[in-house]
Short mmCIF file of C-alpha atoms in Angstrom, two decimals:
data_model
loop_
_atom_site.label_atom_id
_atom_site.label_comp_id
_atom_site.label_asym_id
_atom_site.label_seq_id
_atom_site.Cartn_x
_atom_site.Cartn_y
_atom_site.Cartn_z
CA MET A 1 -91.76 183.96 -64.68
CA SER A 2 -90.21 180.58 -64.05
CA ALA A 3 -86.40 180.40 -65.72
CA SER A 4 -84.61 176.99 -66.72
CA ARG A 5 -80.86 178.13 -66.70
CA ARG A 6 -80.04 174.87 -68.85
CA SER A 7 -77.49 175.51 -71.41
CA GLY A 8 -78.09 179.23 -70.76
CA THR A 9 -81.94 179.12 -71.84
CA THR A 10 -84.83 180.48 -70.21
CA ASP A 11 -88.43 179.55 -70.72
CA GLU A 12 -91.26 181.75 -70.24
CA LEU A 13 -94.65 180.30 -69.28
CA GLY A 14 -97.97 181.73 -68.83
CA PRO A 15 -99.96 182.21 -65.66
CA ASP A 16 -102.36 179.25 -66.37
CA GLU A 17 -99.99 177.30 -68.47
CA PRO A 18 -98.18 174.40 -66.73
CA GLU A 19 -94.85 172.87 -67.66
CA ARG A 20 -94.88 170.13 -70.02
CA ASP A 21 -92.38 167.19 -70.73
CA GLY A 22 -91.90 166.28 -74.35
CA PRO A 23 -91.18 168.00 -77.85
CA GLU A 24 -92.85 171.20 -77.11
CA GLY A 25 -92.06 171.61 -73.47
CA SER A 26 -88.75 170.71 -71.73
CA GLY A 27 -87.38 168.34 -74.23
CA GLY A 28 -88.10 171.10 -76.95
CA SER A 29 -86.36 173.57 -74.78
CA ASP A 30 -83.48 171.08 -74.44
CA LEU A 31 -83.28 170.71 -78.21
CA LEU A 32 -83.12 174.57 -78.68
CA ALA A 33 -80.09 174.67 -76.24
CA ALA A 34 -78.42 171.76 -77.84
CA LEU A 35 -78.68 173.63 -81.40
CA LEU A 36 -77.53 177.02 -79.86
CA ASP A 37 -74.50 175.69 -78.19
CA GLY A 38 -73.67 173.66 -81.26
CA MET A 39 -73.21 176.54 -83.14
CA ASP A 40 -69.96 178.04 -84.47
CA ALA A 41 -71.28 181.70 -84.05
CA ALA A 42 -71.51 183.23 -80.79
CA LEU A 43 -75.33 184.11 -80.27
CA CYS A 44 -77.32 185.92 -77.16
CA ALA A 45 -81.17 187.02 -77.17
CA PHE A 46 -82.74 189.94 -75.43
CA ASP A 47 -86.35 189.98 -74.43
CA GLY A 48 -88.34 193.18 -75.13
CA ASP A 49 -86.83 195.06 -72.17
CA GLY A 50 -83.60 194.21 -73.04
CA VAL A 51 -82.72 191.37 -70.59
CA VAL A 52 -80.33 188.55 -71.41
CA THR A 53 -82.33 185.48 -72.44
CA HIS A 54 -80.05 182.91 -74.36
CA TRP A 55 -75.95 182.64 -74.38
CA ASN A 56 -74.48 179.68 -76.13
CA ARG A 57 -70.92 178.33 -75.56
CA GLU A 58 -69.18 180.21 -77.95
CA ALA A 59 -70.29 183.56 -76.60
CA GLU A 60 -68.78 182.07 -73.51
CA ARG A 61 -65.72 181.27 -75.16
CA ILE A 62 -65.16 184.52 -76.53
CA LEU A 63 -65.76 186.53 -73.90
CA GLY A 64 -65.28 184.36 -70.98
CA TRP A 65 -69.27 184.86 -69.23
CA THR A 66 -70.93 181.55 -68.54
CA ALA A 67 -74.37 181.49 -69.19
CA SER A 68 -75.40 181.33 -65.50
CA GLU A 69 -73.40 184.86 -65.71
CA ALA A 70 -74.92 186.20 -68.28
CA VAL A 71 -78.84 185.05 -68.48
CA GLY A 72 -81.11 187.25 -66.58
CA ARG A 73 -78.46 190.72 -66.47
CA HIS A 74 -79.93 193.91 -68.58
CA GLY A 75 -77.99 194.64 -71.85
CA PHE A 76 -74.19 194.63 -71.69
CA ALA A 77 -74.01 197.76 -69.47
CA GLY A 78 -71.56 196.95 -66.18
CA TRP A 79 -70.22 193.73 -67.33
CA ALA A 80 -69.44 193.10 -71.34
CA VAL A 81 -68.87 196.73 -72.30
CA ARG A 82 -67.11 199.86 -70.74
CA ALA A 83 -69.51 202.45 -69.03
CA ALA A 84 -68.58 205.05 -71.56
CA ASP A 85 -69.81 202.91 -74.28
CA ALA A 86 -72.82 201.22 -72.64
CA GLU A 87 -75.65 203.67 -73.41
CA GLU A 88 -74.21 203.96 -77.39
CA VAL A 89 -74.07 199.83 -77.62
CA GLU A 90 -77.50 199.36 -75.56
CA SER A 91 -79.42 201.83 -78.39
CA ARG A 92 -77.61 200.30 -81.42
CA LEU A 93 -78.61 196.92 -80.23
CA MET A 94 -82.23 197.64 -79.17
CA ALA A 95 -82.88 199.78 -82.59
CA ALA A 96 -82.84 196.45 -84.17
CA MET A 97 -85.93 195.45 -83.18
CA GLN A 98 -87.52 198.04 -84.99
CA ALA A 99 -85.78 197.81 -88.35
CA PRO A 100 -86.32 195.85 -91.05
CA GLY A 101 -83.74 192.80 -91.52
CA ARG A 102 -80.88 192.37 -89.96
CA GLN A 103 -78.33 194.89 -88.62
CA VAL A 104 -74.48 194.95 -88.71
CA HIS A 105 -72.07 196.71 -86.40
CA GLU A 106 -69.01 196.66 -84.89
CA PHE A 107 -68.48 196.72 -80.77
CA ALA A 108 -65.79 196.48 -78.50
CA LEU A 109 -66.76 193.74 -75.61
CA LEU A 110 -64.97 193.51 -72.66
CA THR A 111 -64.16 189.88 -71.31
CA LYS A 112 -64.42 188.69 -68.17
CA ASP A 113 -60.92 188.88 -67.38
CA GLY A 114 -60.77 192.96 -68.22
CA GLY A 115 -59.69 192.53 -72.08
CA ARG A 116 -61.40 194.13 -74.91
CA VAL A 117 -62.45 192.17 -77.83
CA LEU A 118 -63.70 193.85 -81.26
CA VAL A 119 -66.50 192.21 -82.93
CA ARG A 120 -68.74 191.90 -85.24
CA THR A 121 -72.62 191.67 -84.59
CA GLN A 122 -75.91 190.64 -86.56
CA SER A 123 -78.77 191.61 -84.94
CA ALA A 124 -82.49 191.47 -85.89
CA ALA A 125 -86.19 191.37 -84.06
CA VAL A 126 -87.86 188.53 -82.73
CA ARG A 127 -91.60 188.99 -83.14
CA GLY A 128 -94.20 187.59 -81.19
CA PRO A 129 -97.54 185.96 -82.26
CA ASP A 130 -98.93 189.16 -82.98
CA GLY A 131 -96.18 190.71 -84.89
CA LYS A 132 -95.20 192.72 -83.13
CA PRO A 133 -91.18 192.84 -81.64
CA ALA A 134 -90.97 190.44 -78.74
CA GLY A 135 -87.09 190.79 -78.60
CA LEU A 136 -83.93 190.51 -80.54
CA TYR A 137 -81.17 187.91 -81.20
CA CYS A 138 -77.59 189.41 -81.43
CA ALA A 139 -74.97 186.55 -83.32
CA PHE A 140 -71.19 188.02 -83.12
CA SER A 141 -67.65 187.15 -83.90
CA GLU A 142 -64.34 188.35 -83.55
CA VAL A 143 -63.53 190.70 -86.08
CA HIS A 144 -60.41 188.94 -87.32
CA THR A 145 -62.06 185.50 -87.23
CA GLN A 146 -64.77 187.07 -89.73
CA ILE A 147 -62.41 188.97 -91.83
CA ASP A 148 -60.33 185.54 -92.28
CA LEU A 149 -63.50 184.05 -93.09
CA GLU A 150 -64.05 186.87 -95.68
CA ARG A 151 -60.83 186.80 -97.07
CA SER A 152 -61.07 182.95 -97.40
CA ILE A 153 -64.23 183.36 -99.62
CA ALA A 154 -62.57 186.44 -101.55
CA LEU A 155 -59.76 184.09 -102.26
CA SER A 156 -61.61 181.46 -103.46
CA GLU A 157 -63.52 183.60 -106.03
CA ALA A 158 -60.44 185.46 -107.23
CA LEU A 159 -58.78 182.38 -107.89
CA PHE A 160 -61.70 180.98 -110.15
CA ASP A 161 -62.68 184.32 -111.57
CA ASP A 162 -59.24 186.24 -112.10
CA ALA A 163 -56.33 183.98 -111.82
CA SER A 164 -53.54 184.32 -114.34
CA TRP A 165 -52.93 180.71 -113.77
CA GLY A 166 -55.08 177.65 -114.07
CA VAL A 167 -57.19 176.43 -110.90
CA VAL A 168 -59.25 173.16 -111.41
CA LEU A 169 -60.62 171.44 -107.98
CA VAL A 170 -60.70 167.72 -108.52
CA ASP A 171 -63.17 165.62 -106.85
CA ALA A 172 -61.91 162.49 -105.12
CA ASP A 173 -63.16 160.50 -108.38
CA LEU A 174 -60.14 162.32 -110.16
CA ARG A 175 -62.98 164.42 -112.15
CA PRO A 176 -63.11 168.24 -112.70
CA ALA A 177 -65.58 169.36 -110.35
CA VAL A 178 -64.81 173.54 -110.65
CA VAL A 179 -62.45 175.05 -113.25
CA ASN A 180 -61.25 178.81 -113.81
CA ALA A 181 -61.23 180.67 -117.03
CA HIS A 182 -57.69 180.18 -117.45
CA ALA A 183 -57.44 176.45 -117.00
CA ALA A 184 -60.31 176.15 -119.37
CA ARG A 185 -58.35 177.66 -121.91
CA ALA A 186 -55.15 175.88 -121.53
CA LEU A 187 -57.34 172.70 -121.86
CA GLY A 188 -59.05 173.95 -125.05
CA ILE A 189 -62.79 173.68 -123.74
CA GLY A 190 -65.21 175.87 -122.26
CA ARG A 191 -65.78 175.90 -118.34
CA THR A 192 -68.63 173.81 -118.16
CA ALA A 193 -67.51 171.24 -120.79
CA VAL A 194 -64.74 169.87 -118.76
CA LEU A 195 -67.08 169.31 -115.33
CA GLY A 196 -67.19 165.99 -114.38
CA ARG A 197 -65.15 164.34 -117.24
CA PRO A 198 -62.47 161.86 -116.93
CA LEU A 199 -58.78 163.60 -117.47
CA GLY A 200 -58.07 161.24 -120.20
CA ASP A 201 -61.01 162.80 -122.09
CA LEU A 202 -58.93 165.97 -122.12
CA LEU A 203 -55.59 165.04 -122.01
CA ALA A 204 -53.77 162.83 -124.76
CA GLN A 205 -50.56 162.32 -122.76
CA GLY A 206 -49.22 162.99 -118.80
CA VAL A 207 -52.90 161.54 -117.75
CA GLU A 208 -50.98 158.63 -115.78
CA GLU A 209 -48.60 160.70 -114.12
CA LEU A 210 -51.17 163.50 -113.11
CA GLU A 211 -53.72 161.05 -112.12
CA SER A 212 -50.93 159.42 -110.13
CA ALA A 213 -49.88 162.71 -108.47
CA LEU A 214 -53.64 163.63 -107.32
CA THR A 215 -54.14 160.12 -105.95
CA HIS A 216 -50.95 160.65 -103.75
CA VAL A 217 -52.24 163.90 -102.91
CA LEU A 218 -55.30 162.30 -101.33
CA ALA A 219 -53.81 159.45 -99.33
CA GLU A 220 -50.90 161.68 -98.22
CA GLY A 221 -51.19 165.51 -98.59
CA ALA A 222 -49.22 168.14 -100.94
CA PRO A 223 -46.24 167.33 -102.24
CA PRO A 224 -43.10 169.69 -100.77
CA ALA A 225 -42.49 171.39 -104.07
CA PRO A 226 -44.19 172.00 -107.47
CA ALA A 227 -43.82 169.28 -109.83
CA GLU A 228 -43.36 170.00 -113.98
CA ILE A 229 -45.71 167.42 -115.93
CA TRP A 230 -45.38 167.30 -119.70
CA VAL A 231 -48.67 166.93 -121.26
CA GLY A 232 -50.54 166.22 -124.39
CA VAL A 233 -53.74 168.51 -124.86
CA ARG A 234 -56.46 167.51 -126.86
CA THR A 235 -57.48 170.35 -129.17
CA PRO A 236 -59.65 170.71 -132.33
CA GLU A 237 -56.39 171.66 -134.35
CA GLY A 238 -54.70 168.64 -132.94
CA GLU A 239 -52.72 167.55 -130.14
CA LYS A 240 -50.42 169.89 -128.29
CA ARG A 241 -47.56 169.23 -125.94
CA ARG A 242 -47.62 171.57 -123.15
CA CYS A 243 -45.43 171.49 -119.84
CA TRP A 244 -47.03 172.34 -116.69
CA ARG A 245 -45.83 173.25 -113.41
CA CYS A 246 -48.22 172.05 -111.14
CA GLY A 247 -48.85 172.70 -107.26
CA PHE A 248 -51.37 170.35 -105.11
CA VAL A 249 -53.30 170.92 -101.71
CA ARG A 250 -55.57 168.29 -100.44
CA LEU A 251 -58.87 169.99 -99.57
CA ALA A 252 -60.67 168.50 -96.49
CA SER A 253 -64.14 169.55 -94.95
CA PRO A 254 -63.85 171.67 -91.93
CA LEU A 255 -66.98 170.42 -90.46
CA ALA A 256 -66.22 166.59 -89.93
CA GLU A 257 -64.88 165.38 -86.67
CA GLU A 258 -61.94 163.71 -88.92
CA PRO A 259 -60.27 165.23 -91.76
CA VAL A 260 -62.65 163.88 -94.94
CA PRO A 261 -60.85 164.41 -98.19
CA LEU A 262 -63.14 166.58 -100.79
CA GLY A 263 -60.77 166.43 -103.43
CA VAL A 264 -57.36 168.18 -104.62
CA GLY A 265 -56.99 171.77 -105.53
CA TRP A 266 -55.14 171.70 -108.66
CA LEU A 267 -53.07 175.10 -109.51
CA PHE A 268 -50.70 175.12 -112.84
CA ASN A 269 -48.90 177.46 -114.96
CA ASP A 270 -47.71 176.93 -118.52
CA VAL A 271 -43.79 176.82 -118.80
CA THR A 272 -43.62 175.28 -122.00
CA GLU A 273 -41.76 178.02 -123.44
CA ALA A 274 -39.39 178.70 -120.61
CA LYS A 275 -38.73 174.89 -120.56
CA GLN A 276 -37.84 174.75 -124.15
CA SER A 277 -35.28 177.45 -123.80
CA GLU A 278 -33.46 175.95 -120.77
CA GLN A 279 -33.58 172.37 -122.70
CA GLU A 280 -32.23 174.13 -126.14
CA ALA A 281 -29.74 175.94 -124.04
CA ALA A 282 -28.37 173.02 -121.91
CA LEU A 283 -28.51 171.28 -125.37
CA LEU A 284 -26.40 173.68 -126.89
CA ARG A 285 -24.03 173.83 -124.15
CA PHE A 286 -23.36 170.03 -124.51
CA ARG A 287 -22.91 170.18 -128.00
CA THR A 288 -20.22 173.01 -128.04
CA ASN A 289 -18.78 171.19 -125.66
CA GLN A 290 -18.58 168.05 -127.51
CA LEU A 291 -17.19 169.97 -130.77
CA HIS A 292 -14.30 171.35 -128.22
CA ARG A 293 -13.20 167.97 -126.92
CA ALA A 294 -13.55 166.60 -130.60
CA ALA A 295 -11.02 169.44 -131.73
CA ARG A 296 -8.56 168.72 -129.13
CA ALA A 297 -8.84 165.00 -129.30
CA ALA A 298 -8.71 165.10 -133.25
CA ALA A 299 -5.57 167.69 -133.00
CA GLU A 300 -3.38 164.51 -131.51
CA CYS A 301 -4.30 161.91 -134.25
CA GLU A 302 -1.29 161.84 -136.95
CA ASP A 303 -3.41 160.59 -139.26
CA PRO A 304 -6.17 162.92 -140.31
CA ALA A 305 -8.54 160.20 -141.61
CA GLU A 306 -8.52 159.25 -137.90
CA ALA A 307 -9.08 162.57 -136.95
CA ALA A 308 -12.50 162.27 -139.20
CA THR A 309 -13.61 159.43 -137.46
CA VAL A 310 -12.75 161.46 -134.10
CA HIS A 311 -15.26 164.05 -134.91
CA LEU A 312 -17.56 161.60 -135.88
CA ASP A 313 -17.49 159.87 -132.56
CA PHE A 314 -17.99 162.30 -130.33
CA ALA A 315 -20.80 163.87 -132.37
CA LEU A 316 -22.66 160.79 -131.85
CA ALA A 317 -23.08 161.05 -128.08
CA GLY A 318 -26.89 162.05 -127.40
CA PHE A 319 -27.50 163.01 -131.11
CA ALA A 320 -27.73 159.77 -133.20
CA ASP A 321 -27.30 155.92 -133.08
CA HIS A 322 -25.47 155.16 -135.98
CA ALA A 323 -23.26 157.46 -138.56
CA LEU A 324 -21.74 156.94 -142.19
CA ILE A 325 -18.99 158.84 -143.98
CA ASP A 326 -19.46 158.87 -147.83
CA ARG A 327 -16.81 160.07 -150.01
CA VAL A 328 -17.08 160.91 -153.53
CA ALA A 329 -15.73 158.19 -156.14
CA GLY A 330 -12.44 160.27 -157.50
CA GLY A 331 -11.89 162.81 -154.81
CA ALA A 332 -14.18 165.57 -155.02
CA ILE A 333 -16.78 167.47 -156.86
CA VAL A 334 -15.84 170.98 -158.25
CA ASP A 335 -18.81 171.56 -160.71
CA ALA A 336 -22.38 170.69 -158.73
CA ASP A 337 -24.45 170.95 -162.37
CA ALA A 338 -21.42 168.15 -163.80
CA ALA A 339 -23.52 165.59 -166.04
CA GLU A 340 -21.74 162.53 -164.62
CA PRO A 341 -23.87 160.51 -162.00
CA VAL A 342 -22.55 160.92 -158.21
CA ARG A 343 -20.81 157.62 -157.03
CA LEU A 344 -20.42 157.64 -153.13
CA VAL A 345 -17.63 155.37 -151.49
CA ARG A 346 -18.02 154.10 -148.06
CA VAL A 347 -15.13 155.73 -145.89
CA ALA A 348 -15.99 155.01 -142.64
CA ALA A 349 -18.89 153.63 -140.32
CA THR A 350 -20.30 153.00 -136.59
CA PRO A 351 -20.69 149.24 -135.31
CA ALA A 352 -24.38 148.45 -136.70
CA GLY A 353 -24.25 146.36 -133.35
CA ALA A 354 -22.76 146.65 -130.30
CA PRO A 355 -21.88 150.49 -129.71
CA GLY A 356 -18.19 151.06 -130.35
CA PRO A 357 -15.70 153.50 -132.42
CA SER A 358 -16.25 154.50 -135.85
CA LEU A 359 -14.12 151.78 -138.11
CA SER A 360 -12.55 153.03 -141.09
CA THR A 361 -13.32 150.74 -144.45
CA GLY A 362 -9.88 151.11 -145.72
CA GLN A 363 -8.89 151.92 -149.11
CA ALA A 364 -11.17 149.24 -151.36
CA GLY A 365 -12.61 152.04 -153.16
CA LEU A 366 -16.10 149.79 -154.02
CA PRO A 367 -19.07 152.19 -154.51
CA VAL A 368 -21.97 152.13 -151.90
CA ARG A 369 -25.05 150.88 -153.79
CA TYR A 370 -27.33 153.51 -153.48
CA SER A 371 -30.31 153.88 -155.65
CA GLU A 372 -31.65 157.00 -157.43
CA GLY A 373 -33.08 159.59 -155.28
CA HIS A 374 -31.33 158.13 -151.99
CA PRO A 375 -31.17 161.13 -149.37
CA ALA A 376 -27.09 161.07 -149.51
CA LEU A 377 -27.24 161.47 -153.35
CA GLN A 378 -29.60 164.09 -152.89
CA CYS A 379 -27.38 165.70 -150.43
CA VAL A 380 -24.30 165.86 -152.56
CA GLU A 381 -26.37 167.08 -155.68
CA ARG A 382 -27.72 169.92 -153.76
CA ALA A 383 -24.40 170.69 -151.31
CA GLY A 384 -27.14 170.96 -148.63
CA SER A 385 -28.51 168.93 -145.73
CA VAL A 386 -31.06 166.31 -146.54
CA ARG A 387 -33.36 164.89 -143.60
CA ALA A 388 -35.60 161.72 -144.18
CA SER A 389 -37.85 159.42 -141.70
CA VAL A 390 -39.95 156.19 -142.53
CA GLY A 391 -43.01 157.72 -140.80
CA ALA A 392 -45.68 155.68 -139.00
CA VAL A 393 -45.39 152.44 -140.23
CA PRO A 394 -45.39 148.69 -138.76
CA ALA A 395 -41.71 147.70 -137.84
CA GLU A 396 -41.51 145.37 -140.80
CA GLN A 397 -42.06 148.45 -143.20
CA ALA A 398 -39.56 150.45 -141.48
CA ARG A 399 -36.90 147.49 -141.84
CA VAL A 400 -37.58 147.21 -145.41
CA TRP A 401 -37.15 150.99 -145.48
CA ALA A 402 -34.15 151.38 -144.01
CA GLN A 403 -32.41 148.13 -145.99
CA ALA A 404 -33.71 149.29 -149.29
CA ARG A 405 -31.43 152.65 -148.42
CA GLN A 406 -28.07 150.63 -147.11
CA TRP A 407 -28.92 151.56 -143.68
CA PRO A 408 -28.66 149.67 -140.26
CA PRO A 409 -32.09 147.66 -140.17
CA ASP A 410 -33.16 149.62 -136.70
CA ALA A 411 -32.82 152.98 -138.68
CA VAL A 412 -35.97 154.95 -139.07
CA HIS A 413 -34.65 158.96 -139.18
CA ALA A 414 -31.92 160.14 -141.18
CA LEU A 415 -30.14 163.26 -141.69
CA CYS A 416 -27.58 163.59 -144.36
CA ALA A 417 -25.13 166.79 -144.55
CA VAL A 418 -22.49 167.52 -147.15
CA LEU A 419 -18.64 167.25 -146.68
CA ARG A 420 -17.40 170.67 -148.56
CA SER A 421 -13.75 171.80 -148.18
CA ARG A 422 -11.93 174.13 -150.23
CA GLY A 423 -15.11 175.35 -152.50
CA ARG A 424 -15.11 171.19 -153.69
CA THR A 425 -17.81 168.62 -152.45
CA LEU A 426 -15.85 165.65 -150.88
CA GLY A 427 -18.78 163.31 -150.03
CA VAL A 428 -21.67 163.23 -147.12
CA VAL A 429 -21.86 162.10 -143.93
CA THR A 430 -25.30 160.37 -142.58
CA PHE A 431 -26.40 160.54 -138.82
CA LEU A 432 -29.30 157.42 -138.11
CA ARG A 433 -31.78 157.22 -135.34
CA GLY A 434 -33.53 154.49 -134.28
CA GLY A 435 -37.36 154.10 -133.13
CA GLY A 436 -36.58 155.35 -129.51
CA ARG A 437 -35.70 158.69 -130.83
CA SER A 438 -37.57 161.86 -132.36
CA ALA A 439 -37.05 162.72 -135.96
CA PHE A 440 -34.24 165.11 -136.71
CA GLU A 441 -34.84 168.88 -136.49
CA ARG A 442 -33.66 172.09 -137.96
CA ALA A 443 -31.36 172.48 -135.06
CA ASP A 444 -29.73 169.12 -135.23
CA ALA A 445 -29.27 169.70 -138.75
CA ALA A 446 -26.56 173.09 -137.92
CA TYR A 447 -25.18 170.74 -135.48
CA ALA A 448 -24.66 168.15 -138.17
CA GLU A 449 -23.27 170.60 -140.59
CA ASP A 450 -20.66 171.87 -138.10
CA VAL A 451 -19.44 168.21 -137.44
CA ALA A 452 -19.42 168.00 -141.33
CA VAL A 453 -17.06 170.88 -141.69
CA ARG A 454 -14.60 169.65 -139.56
CA ILE A 455 -15.14 166.03 -140.97
CA ALA A 456 -14.25 167.21 -144.43
CA ALA A 457 -11.14 169.54 -143.43
CA ALA A 458 -9.76 166.27 -141.92
CA LEU A 459 -10.45 164.15 -144.92
CA ASP A 460 -9.28 166.82 -147.30
CA LEU A 461 -6.12 167.00 -145.58
CA ALA A 462 -5.90 162.96 -145.39
CA GLY A 463 -6.25 162.96 -149.77
CA ALA A 464 -3.90 165.88 -149.69
CA MET A 465 -0.98 163.70 -147.95
CA ARG A 466 -2.06 160.85 -150.08
CA ASP A 467 -1.38 162.79 -153.14
CA GLY A 468 1.77 164.86 -152.01
CA TRP A 469 2.43 167.85 -150.06
CA PRO A 470 1.35 170.84 -150.70
CA PRO A 471 -2.23 169.57 -151.65
CA GLU A 472 -3.41 171.09 -155.00
CA GLY A 473 -4.41 174.35 -155.22
CA ALA A 474 -2.14 175.63 -152.59
CA GLY A 475 -0.36 178.97 -153.26
#
């Protein structure tokens, strides 16, 4: 037998078979050696007598024995395993020649410097032309490396099967390639229906922000902290606004010489309810502080009518763009079922142009020309809050709608709160918002009613001071 030790391989030639160059001769041997040395797993092979015939570079890296030192040795005894373990290791390895398929074992092998390495091996028989076992190969790797690989695979499978948050693998074209069940439910569509579709088909709002984040991760890497993104999810029931706390990781191929981006791993969790609770709590704190500040400022006003406008000005901050105070002509309404039509007189209003403090309209006493069914009149008649919005109409129609109600032309949302004091209806305060704000909600009406109580008390005191003291009905 003539042996070639190039790259740790041995070529066996028959007695009458000359050495040949070319694909099936030494060239084929060189190709085999290159393939073995390029493997990520350590590999060695034995002939039928248990002599090492192949030893690649990964095996040399793990154990420290070079190919020239390993090839030609009989088994691992005396060099790669302890003497006490040699018989057991050899018997288990050689048994693979008679067993079907691959056999998996774990051994403690010795390194060249005397250390011990726990490896996991996969062994299988190599059969000759007659179908009989002619040797075996043994692929092995360090156990911790194998365990790390298995953990990575297990983690990947768990994320895409059982994770309690959304996981989406987005390719380099920013299209979902893999989604888990949680993400599919959050997107309101089946797992397979999501794949390959542009994000704009799935989300009505927040697409630009999300795609910008994904593009940044592909170019620069993962951001240092999660990002909260508000999105509008398209569903059969309509658009749903949600807040997702998102984390991103860039995926790169471990097999390339230079990192090649495979896409982005996008993980998200729905935090809409928590975010809304935070916003509501922050808004409540702000409005409570405003009411407190307004009360302290109004207490320093000698004129109660001025105190009423102070309350109005403090209420506008972050709440509305304009505000109006209209008082019932004649002073007050005691009986809500009175047959006489209600007339309202303008008392104060915020400037319609540049922002500034509310302005009193003096004592002119001219009624405001509100048409029948006006929200302010409804508010007085019902003694309760009334909300109104122009809806989705062109800007010109919105201006006509506002002007017809004697409001500034940029008003598109209105909230009227009744002014009541000592069991009487004194008037109405109207808050107005422009097109850049959302419509008034129930929580806004509660805040407007708190402000209205303070304004009504100030106006009632102002009227009592004009009519003489003590006020009418005081004990």
